[in-house]
Amino acid sequence: MCPSTSTTSSSTEGPVIVRIAGRVFPADVPRLCTELSTKLGDGTAAEAVCDVRELTGADLTTVDAVARLHLTARRLGCRLVLRGTPAELQALLHLVGLGALAQTG
């Protein structure tokens, strides 16, 4: 697992939490989605939280990761909420038409 990202679940009934710290690289994106899909696979979580408070250097790869995590959660009947979204990521999400994601948490 890349040290800049991790996926955990706070409890069996609580939200699934995806933490992204540091910089997101293109190779991280499919792995993050697979981890989220695995955590949401049993269908017990209604919400997934993407904690991006420790994110550094938001760029289009980060936007891609957030968008794909959002789609993964939706496909599995879950809502993705962003937590601690840095201003630069909020601006990029608005720029590419995904501003609603920036407003979800």
Coordinates of C-alpha atoms in Angstrom, one line a residue:
M1 CA 0.0 0.0 0.0
C2 CA 1.3 3.5 -0.8
P3 CA 2.1 5.3 2.4
S4 CA 0.3 8.5 1.2
T5 CA -3.2 6.9 1.3
S6 CA -5.2 4.5 3.5
T7 CA -8.7 3.1 3.8
T8 CA -10.3 2.2 7.1
S9 CA -13.7 1.6 8.5
S10 CA -14.5 3.1 11.8
S11 CA -16.9 0.3 12.7
T12 CA -19.1 -2.3 11.1
E13 CA -22.1 0.1 11.2
G14 CA -20.3 3.4 10.8
P15 CA -19.1 5.1 7.6
V16 CA -16.2 3.8 5.6
I17 CA -13.4 6.3 5.8
V18 CA -10.8 6.8 3.0
R19 CA -7.9 9.0 4.0
I20 CA -5.8 10.6 1.4
A21 CA -2.6 12.3 2.7
G22 CA 0.3 13.7 0.7
R23 CA 0.1 13.7 -3.1
V24 CA -2.1 11.4 -5.2
F25 CA -0.4 9.7 -8.1
P26 CA -2.2 8.1 -11.1
A27 CA -1.3 4.6 -9.9
D28 CA -3.1 5.3 -6.6
V29 CA -6.5 5.9 -8.2
P30 CA -7.6 2.4 -9.2
R31 CA -6.2 1.0 -5.9
L32 CA -8.2 3.6 -3.8
C33 CA -11.4 2.6 -5.8
T34 CA -10.8 -1.1 -5.3
E35 CA -10.2 -0.6 -1.5
L36 CA -13.4 1.5 -1.3
S37 CA -15.4 -1.1 -3.2
T38 CA -14.1 -3.9 -1.0
K39 CA -15.1 -1.9 2.2
L40 CA -18.5 -1.1 0.8
G41 CA -19.1 -4.6 -0.7
D42 CA -21.3 -5.9 2.2
G43 CA -23.7 -3.0 1.7
T44 CA -24.0 -2.0 5.3
A45 CA -22.5 1.5 5.0
A46 CA -24.7 4.3 3.8
E47 CA -21.9 6.8 3.7
A48 CA -18.2 6.9 2.8
V49 CA -16.1 9.7 4.0
C50 CA -13.1 10.9 2.0
D51 CA -10.8 12.7 4.4
V52 CA -8.5 14.9 2.5
R53 CA -7.3 17.2 5.3
E54 CA -3.7 16.0 4.9
L55 CA -3.7 16.2 1.1
T56 CA -0.8 18.2 -0.4
G57 CA -0.6 19.5 -3.9
A58 CA -4.1 19.0 -5.3
D59 CA -4.1 18.6 -9.1
L60 CA -6.2 16.9 -11.8
T61 CA -5.0 13.5 -10.6
T62 CA -6.6 14.3 -7.2
V63 CA -9.8 15.4 -8.9
D64 CA -9.8 12.2 -10.9
A65 CA -9.4 10.2 -7.7
V66 CA -12.2 12.0 -5.9
A67 CA -14.5 11.7 -8.9
R68 CA -13.8 8.0 -9.3
L69 CA -14.3 7.4 -5.5
H70 CA -17.6 9.2 -5.8
L71 CA -18.7 7.0 -8.8
T72 CA -17.6 3.9 -7.0
A73 CA -19.6 4.8 -3.9
R74 CA -22.7 5.7 -6.0
R75 CA -22.5 2.4 -7.9
L76 CA -22.6 0.6 -4.5
G77 CA -25.6 2.6 -3.2
C78 CA -23.5 4.8 -0.9
R79 CA -22.9 8.5 -0.7
L80 CA -19.4 10.0 -0.7
V81 CA -18.7 12.9 1.6
L82 CA -15.5 15.0 1.5
R83 CA -14.0 16.0 4.8
G84 CA -11.5 18.7 5.3
T85 CA -11.4 19.7 1.6
P86 CA -8.5 22.2 1.0
A87 CA -9.3 25.4 -0.9
E88 CA -7.2 24.4 -3.9
L89 CA -9.1 21.1 -4.3
Q90 CA -12.4 22.9 -4.0
A91 CA -11.4 25.3 -6.7
L92 CA -10.3 22.5 -9.0
L93 CA -13.6 20.6 -8.5
H94 CA -15.6 23.8 -9.3
L95 CA -13.4 24.4 -12.4
V96 CA -14.1 21.0 -13.9
G97 CA -17.8 21.0 -13.1
L98 CA -17.7 18.8 -10.0
G99 CA -18.3 21.6 -7.5
A100 CA -21.1 19.7 -5.9
L101 CA -18.6 17.2 -4.5
A102 CA -16.7 20.0 -2.8
Q103 CA -19.9 21.0 -1.0
T104 CA -20.7 17.6 0.5
G105 CA -18.8 17.7 3.7

